[in-house]
Amino acid sequence: MYTIIRKKDLCTSVWSGGTTTQLAIYPPQSIYAQRNFKWRVSSAQVDDETSTFTSLPNIARILMPLEGDLELSHKSKGDFHLAPFDQNHFWGDWHTTSRGKVKDFNVMLSEGSSKVDVLHLESTESYLNNTNLEELQYNTFFPTFWDKPLDKEEDCMSELYYFYEGTSFEVVVANKKETLLAGDVLVYTTHKDEWGKYKLGIIAQAPQPSVIIKVQILHSR
C-alpha cells in the first residue's frame, strides 16, 4: 500500500523558534501532541539562533540539516557539528540544545528502528529500489540491532521518499506510474511477508541535479 502526500496538503505548525512541517506519521490517525505515533517524519525551519529541544522520553531521533550548519550539543553525551546532510542519532530524553538557523529533517520513533539515506540524481538519472529482507544490514539502523530487530508476524517496513529538490519525478510503484513534484512525499508500507516482492523506480525529470531523502523504518503494524 502506498500513499502520496502532495506538498500543498502538508500541515505546518508554528512554534517559538520557527515552523515544523509534518511529512508523514504512522499510524496515519496519530496525533503528534498525544505522542501516540509509532513513527513521525518532519522538516523544521529553525529561525532562532539557539534552541532547546523538547524532552521526548522513549523516543529515538535522527536529525539531519538540509540547509545551513548546525551545532548540536547533548549534555554529558557530546557535541557535534552537522553540515547539510550529516546525521546525528540520539534519544529524546537527552538534554539537547542547538545553535544555527537551519532547515532540518527529523525522524522520530517510539518503537522499531530506522535509517536515512540521501539520493542525489543527475538530470534524467534513474533509481531502482528492490527491498530485500535478507540483505538488510540491521546494524546500520538506529536504534542499532546486530540481529533482526523485529521478528513478529505483524512486523512491517515503511519506506518514505521526500522529493526535496528537483522539478518533477516519474515514479513507478506497485505497477503504477505516478508523477511527483519537489516537496511531495511518497510512503510505501509493506507487511513482513511482502518484503522483497515489490520494486520502486524513480526517474528525475529535471535539467539540474535532484535530491531525494529516503527513510526506511521497521515497525509493527
C-alpha atoms as a printed R data frame, in Angstrom:
    type eleno elety resid chain resno      x       y       z
1   ATOM     1    CA   MET     A     1  0.000   0.000   0.000
2   ATOM     2    CA   TYR     A     2  1.374   3.388  -0.903
3   ATOM     3    CA   THR     A     3  0.270   6.947  -0.230
4   ATOM     4    CA   ILE     A     4  1.236  10.169  -1.982
5   ATOM     5    CA   ILE     A     5  1.110  13.361   0.072
6   ATOM     6    CA   ARG     A     6  1.289  16.478  -2.052
7   ATOM     7    CA   LYS     A     7  3.229  19.496  -0.861
8   ATOM     8    CA   LYS     A     8  0.057  21.599  -0.780
9   ATOM     9    CA   ASP     A     9 -1.553  19.114   1.638
10  ATOM    10    CA   LEU     A    10  1.262  19.044   4.196
11  ATOM    11    CA   CYS     A    11  0.473  20.591   7.570
12  ATOM    12    CA   THR     A    12  2.812  23.209   9.041
13  ATOM    13    CA   SER     A    13  2.710  24.288  12.684
14  ATOM    14    CA   VAL     A    14  4.338  27.293  14.332
15  ATOM    15    CA   TRP     A    15  6.483  27.027  17.471
16  ATOM    16    CA   SER     A    16  8.557  29.574  19.379
17  ATOM    17    CA   GLY     A    17 11.683  29.079  17.279
18  ATOM    18    CA   GLY     A    18 10.268  28.546  13.807
19  ATOM    19    CA   THR     A    19  7.927  26.187  11.950
20  ATOM    20    CA   THR     A    20  7.599  22.415  11.541
21  ATOM    21    CA   THR     A    21  6.032  20.640   8.583
22  ATOM    22    CA   GLN     A    22  4.841  17.104   9.226
23  ATOM    23    CA   LEU     A    23  5.689  14.936   6.221
24  ATOM    24    CA   ALA     A    24  4.125  11.704   7.494
25  ATOM    25    CA   ILE     A    25  3.063   9.950  10.683
26  ATOM    26    CA   TYR     A    26  2.152   6.328  11.449
27  ATOM    27    CA   PRO     A    27 -0.471   5.163  12.124
28  ATOM    28    CA   PRO     A    28 -1.962   7.903   9.910
29  ATOM    29    CA   GLN     A    29 -4.568   8.862  12.516
30  ATOM    30    CA   SER     A    30 -1.889   9.514  15.153
31  ATOM    31    CA   ILE     A    31 -1.590  12.957  16.731
32  ATOM    32    CA   TYR     A    32  1.934  14.155  17.485
33  ATOM    33    CA   ALA     A    33  0.871  16.168  20.546
34  ATOM    34    CA   GLN     A    34 -0.574  12.993  22.082
35  ATOM    35    CA   ARG     A    35  2.666  11.058  21.407
36  ATOM    36    CA   ASN     A    36  0.625   8.113  20.136
37  ATOM    37    CA   PHE     A    37  2.643   7.568  16.960
38  ATOM    38    CA   LYS     A    38  4.959   4.681  16.082
39  ATOM    39    CA   TRP     A    39  6.990   6.947  13.826
40  ATOM    40    CA   ARG     A    40  6.907  10.510  12.549
41  ATOM    41    CA   VAL     A    41  8.902  12.292   9.855
42  ATOM    42    CA   SER     A    42  9.010  16.073   9.639
43  ATOM    43    CA   SER     A    43 11.037  19.048   8.432
44  ATOM    44    CA   ALA     A    44 11.591  22.176  10.501
45  ATOM    45    CA   GLN     A    45 12.644  25.718   9.664
46  ATOM    46    CA   VAL     A    46 14.637  26.935  12.678
47  ATOM    47    CA   ASP     A    47 14.706  30.740  12.857
48  ATOM    48    CA   ASP     A    48 16.214  31.155  16.336
49  ATOM    49    CA   GLU     A    49 19.987  31.089  16.626
50  ATOM    50    CA   THR     A    50 19.785  28.855  19.713
51  ATOM    51    CA   SER     A    51 17.168  26.217  20.587
52  ATOM    52    CA   THR     A    52 16.487  23.822  23.438
53  ATOM    53    CA   PHE     A    53 14.861  20.580  22.322
54  ATOM    54    CA   THR     A    54 11.593  19.375  23.820
55  ATOM    55    CA   SER     A    55 12.115  16.341  26.048
56  ATOM    56    CA   LEU     A    56 10.668  13.238  24.378
57  ATOM    57    CA   PRO     A    57 11.130  10.224  26.679
58  ATOM    58    CA   ASN     A    58 11.191   6.816  24.962
59  ATOM    59    CA   ILE     A    59 11.598   8.412  21.532
60  ATOM    60    CA   ALA     A    60 14.595   7.652  19.289
61  ATOM    61    CA   ARG     A    61 15.557  10.513  16.976
62  ATOM    62    CA   ILE     A    62 17.505  11.093  13.768
63  ATOM    63    CA   LEU     A    63 18.272  14.717  12.884
64  ATOM    64    CA   MET     A    64 19.793  15.971   9.619
65  ATOM    65    CA   PRO     A    65 20.254  19.566   8.415
66  ATOM    66    CA   LEU     A    66 19.061  20.196   4.866
67  ATOM    67    CA   GLU     A    67 20.191  23.831   4.663
68  ATOM    68    CA   GLY     A    68 22.731  25.527   6.928
69  ATOM    69    CA   ASP     A    69 25.208  24.205   9.507
70  ATOM    70    CA   LEU     A    70 24.067  23.091  12.953
71  ATOM    71    CA   GLU     A    71 25.956  22.826  16.229
72  ATOM    72    CA   LEU     A    72 24.251  20.134  18.297
73  ATOM    73    CA   SER     A    73 25.033  19.557  21.969
74  ATOM    74    CA   HIS     A    74 23.829  16.628  24.088
75  ATOM    75    CA   LYS     A    75 24.595  17.341  27.752
76  ATOM    76    CA   SER     A    76 27.141  14.811  29.050
77  ATOM    77    CA   LYS     A    77 26.866  12.937  25.720
78  ATOM    78    CA   GLY     A    78 28.891  15.034  23.284
79  ATOM    79    CA   ASP     A    79 28.916  17.964  20.871
80  ATOM    80    CA   PHE     A    80 28.529  17.640  17.095
81  ATOM    81    CA   HIS     A    81 28.922  19.886  14.074
82  ATOM    82    CA   LEU     A    82 26.464  18.941  11.346
83  ATOM    83    CA   ALA     A    83 26.845  20.200   7.780
84  ATOM    84    CA   PRO     A    84 23.940  19.700   5.330
85  ATOM    85    CA   PHE     A    85 23.023  16.002   5.046
86  ATOM    86    CA   ASP     A    86 25.125  14.995   8.073
87  ATOM    87    CA   GLN     A    87 23.133  12.928  10.584
88  ATOM    88    CA   ASN     A    88 23.010  12.625  14.348
89  ATOM    89    CA   HIS     A    89 21.212   9.837  16.209
90  ATOM    90    CA   PHE     A    90 20.087  10.415  19.799
91  ATOM    91    CA   TRP     A    91 17.377   9.770  22.361
92  ATOM    92    CA   GLY     A    92 14.572  12.217  23.002
93  ATOM    93    CA   ASP     A    93 15.092  12.374  26.776
94  ATOM    94    CA   TRP     A    94 18.659  13.674  26.414
95  ATOM    95    CA   HIS     A    95 19.125  17.341  27.268
96  ATOM    96    CA   THR     A    96 19.836  18.689  23.787
97  ATOM    97    CA   THR     A    97 20.490  22.214  22.555
98  ATOM    98    CA   SER     A    98 21.424  23.546  19.135
99  ATOM    99    CA   ARG     A    99 22.974  26.628  17.576
100 ATOM   100    CA   GLY     A   100 22.342  27.686  14.000
101 ATOM   101    CA   LYS     A   101 19.481  28.797  11.777
102 ATOM   102    CA   VAL     A   102 18.753  25.803   9.580
103 ATOM   103    CA   LYS     A   103 16.175  23.810   7.710
104 ATOM   104    CA   ASP     A   104 16.315  20.275   9.061
105 ATOM   105    CA   PHE     A   105 14.879  16.783   8.610
106 ATOM   106    CA   ASN     A   106 13.625  14.776  11.589
107 ATOM   107    CA   VAL     A   107 12.727  11.137  12.201
108 ATOM   108    CA   MET     A   108 11.104  10.127  15.496
109 ATOM   109    CA   LEU     A   109 10.452   6.533  16.592
110 ATOM   110    CA   SER     A   110  8.518   5.225  19.573
111 ATOM   111    CA   GLU     A   111  9.372   1.665  18.505
112 ATOM   112    CA   GLY     A   112 11.372  -0.195  15.890
113 ATOM   113    CA   SER     A   113 14.368   1.139  14.029
114 ATOM   114    CA   SER     A   114 15.181   3.408  11.089
115 ATOM   115    CA   LYS     A   115 17.841   4.616   8.660
116 ATOM   116    CA   VAL     A   116 18.038   7.679   6.407
117 ATOM   117    CA   ASP     A   117 19.736   7.881   3.011
118 ATOM   118    CA   VAL     A   118 20.176  10.853   0.697
119 ATOM   119    CA   LEU     A   119 19.797  10.135  -3.025
120 ATOM   120    CA   HIS     A   120 21.482  12.536  -5.438
121 ATOM   121    CA   LEU     A   121 20.231  12.076  -9.011
122 ATOM   122    CA   GLU     A   122 21.640  13.808 -12.049
123 ATOM   123    CA   SER     A   123 19.377  15.061 -14.836
124 ATOM   124    CA   THR     A   124 17.183  12.175 -16.126
125 ATOM   125    CA   GLU     A   125 19.099   9.710 -13.917
126 ATOM   126    CA   SER     A   126 17.042   6.781 -12.602
127 ATOM   127    CA   TYR     A   127 16.936   4.986  -9.251
128 ATOM   128    CA   LEU     A   128 15.622   1.466  -8.692
129 ATOM   129    CA   ASN     A   129 14.827   0.207  -5.219
130 ATOM   130    CA   ASN     A   130 14.276  -3.501  -4.668
131 ATOM   131    CA   THR     A   131 13.920  -4.114  -0.942
132 ATOM   132    CA   ASN     A   132 15.367  -7.481   0.041
133 ATOM   133    CA   LEU     A   133 14.749  -8.544   3.630
134 ATOM   134    CA   GLU     A   134 17.723 -10.879   3.695
135 ATOM   135    CA   GLU     A   135 20.136  -8.156   2.578
136 ATOM   136    CA   LEU     A   136 19.114  -5.553   5.142
137 ATOM   137    CA   GLN     A   137 22.057  -4.506   7.289
138 ATOM   138    CA   TYR     A   138 20.315  -4.115  10.627
139 ATOM   139    CA   ASN     A   139 23.386  -2.663  12.342
140 ATOM   140    CA   THR     A   140 23.075   0.421  10.083
141 ATOM   141    CA   PHE     A   141 19.669   1.230  11.563
142 ATOM   142    CA   PHE     A   142 19.029   3.296  14.701
143 ATOM   143    CA   PRO     A   143 18.471   2.119  17.364
144 ATOM   144    CA   THR     A   144 21.193  -0.338  16.306
145 ATOM   145    CA   PHE     A   145 20.482  -4.046  16.179
146 ATOM   146    CA   TRP     A   146 23.068  -6.649  15.237
147 ATOM   147    CA   ASP     A   147 20.339  -9.193  14.553
148 ATOM   148    CA   LYS     A   148 16.803  -8.826  13.232
149 ATOM   149    CA   PRO     A   149 15.128  -6.106  15.325
150 ATOM   150    CA   LEU     A   150 11.617  -7.320  14.581
151 ATOM   151    CA   ASP     A   151 10.564 -10.920  14.094
152 ATOM   152    CA   LYS     A   152  6.840 -10.968  14.813
153 ATOM   153    CA   GLU     A   153  4.204 -11.846  12.252
154 ATOM   154    CA   GLU     A   154  2.727  -8.335  12.315
155 ATOM   155    CA   ASP     A   155  6.014  -6.605  11.512
156 ATOM   156    CA   CYS     A   156  6.137  -4.076   8.692
157 ATOM   157    CA   MET     A   157  8.546  -1.898   6.792
158 ATOM   158    CA   SER     A   158  7.680   1.625   5.737
159 ATOM   159    CA   GLU     A   159  9.729   3.490   3.159
160 ATOM   160    CA   LEU     A   160  9.296   7.234   2.829
161 ATOM   161    CA   TYR     A   161 10.602   9.286  -0.082
162 ATOM   162    CA   TYR     A   162 10.750  13.043   0.325
163 ATOM   163    CA   PHE     A   163 11.317  14.719  -3.038
164 ATOM   164    CA   TYR     A   164 13.354  17.575  -1.649
165 ATOM   165    CA   GLU     A   165 14.999  19.204  -4.673
166 ATOM   166    CA   GLY     A   166 14.249  18.909  -8.375
167 ATOM   167    CA   THR     A   167 11.458  19.697 -10.803
168 ATOM   168    CA   SER     A   168  9.415  16.545 -11.353
169 ATOM   169    CA   PHE     A   169  9.875  12.815 -10.917
170 ATOM   170    CA   GLU     A   170  8.368   9.859 -12.738
171 ATOM   171    CA   VAL     A   171  7.756   7.127 -10.179
172 ATOM   172    CA   VAL     A   172  6.690   3.542 -10.856
173 ATOM   173    CA   VAL     A   173  5.374   1.846  -7.714
174 ATOM   174    CA   ALA     A   174  3.112  -1.200  -7.345
175 ATOM   175    CA   ASN     A   175  2.984  -1.370 -11.164
176 ATOM   176    CA   LYS     A   176  1.501   2.133 -11.352
177 ATOM   177    CA   LYS     A   177  3.089   5.262 -12.795
178 ATOM   178    CA   GLU     A   178  2.887   8.484 -10.808
179 ATOM   179    CA   THR     A   179  4.281  11.979 -11.296
180 ATOM   180    CA   LEU     A   180  5.622  13.722  -8.200
181 ATOM   181    CA   LEU     A   181  6.923  17.250  -7.783
182 ATOM   182    CA   ALA     A   182  9.500  18.785  -5.473
183 ATOM   183    CA   GLY     A   183  8.060  18.905  -1.943
184 ATOM   184    CA   ASP     A   184  5.834  15.851  -2.416
185 ATOM   185    CA   VAL     A   185  6.101  12.739  -0.226
186 ATOM   186    CA   LEU     A   186  5.552   9.071  -1.053
187 ATOM   187    CA   VAL     A   187  5.122   6.460   1.695
188 ATOM   188    CA   TYR     A   188  5.087   2.733   0.969
189 ATOM   189    CA   THR     A   189  4.229   0.310   3.779
190 ATOM   190    CA   THR     A   190  4.509  -3.453   3.357
191 ATOM   191    CA   HIS     A   191  3.861  -6.372   5.671
192 ATOM   192    CA   LYS     A   192  6.771  -8.613   6.574
193 ATOM   193    CA   ASP     A   193  5.592 -11.341   4.179
194 ATOM   194    CA   GLU     A   194  5.671  -8.876   1.282
195 ATOM   195    CA   TRP     A   195  9.214  -7.567   1.804
196 ATOM   196    CA   GLY     A   196 11.243  -8.005  -1.342
197 ATOM   197    CA   LYS     A   197  8.176  -8.526  -3.543
198 ATOM   198    CA   TYR     A   198  7.981  -5.029  -4.980
199 ATOM   199    CA   LYS     A   199 10.179  -2.645  -6.906
200 ATOM   200    CA   LEU     A   200 10.091   1.124  -6.913
201 ATOM   201    CA   GLY     A   201 11.642   3.098  -9.746
202 ATOM   202    CA   ILE     A   202 12.284   6.840  -9.929
203 ATOM   203    CA   ILE     A   203 13.410   8.930 -12.895
204 ATOM   204    CA   ALA     A   204 14.380  12.551 -12.273
205 ATOM   205    CA   GLN     A   205 12.802  14.852 -14.869
206 ATOM   206    CA   ALA     A   206 14.888  17.991 -14.442
207 ATOM   207    CA   PRO     A   207 17.753  19.824 -16.157
208 ATOM   208    CA   GLN     A   208 19.536  20.156 -12.798
209 ATOM   209    CA   PRO     A   209 20.523  17.565 -10.144
210 ATOM   210    CA   SER     A   210 17.764  16.344  -7.825
211 ATOM   211    CA   VAL     A   211 17.805  15.316  -4.160
212 ATOM   212    CA   ILE     A   212 15.507  12.712  -2.582
213 ATOM   213    CA   ILE     A   213 15.512  11.792   1.123
214 ATOM   214    CA   LYS     A   214 14.787   8.097   1.657
215 ATOM   215    CA   VAL     A   215 13.748   6.754   5.069
216 ATOM   216    CA   GLN     A   216 13.388   3.067   5.928
217 ATOM   217    CA   ILE     A   217 11.506   2.190   9.113
218 ATOM   218    CA   LEU     A   218 10.982  -1.219  10.681
219 ATOM   219    CA   HIS     A   219  7.912  -1.257  12.935
220 ATOM   220    CA   SER     A   220  4.875  -3.249  14.000
221 ATOM   221    CA   ARG     A   221  1.558  -2.978  12.217
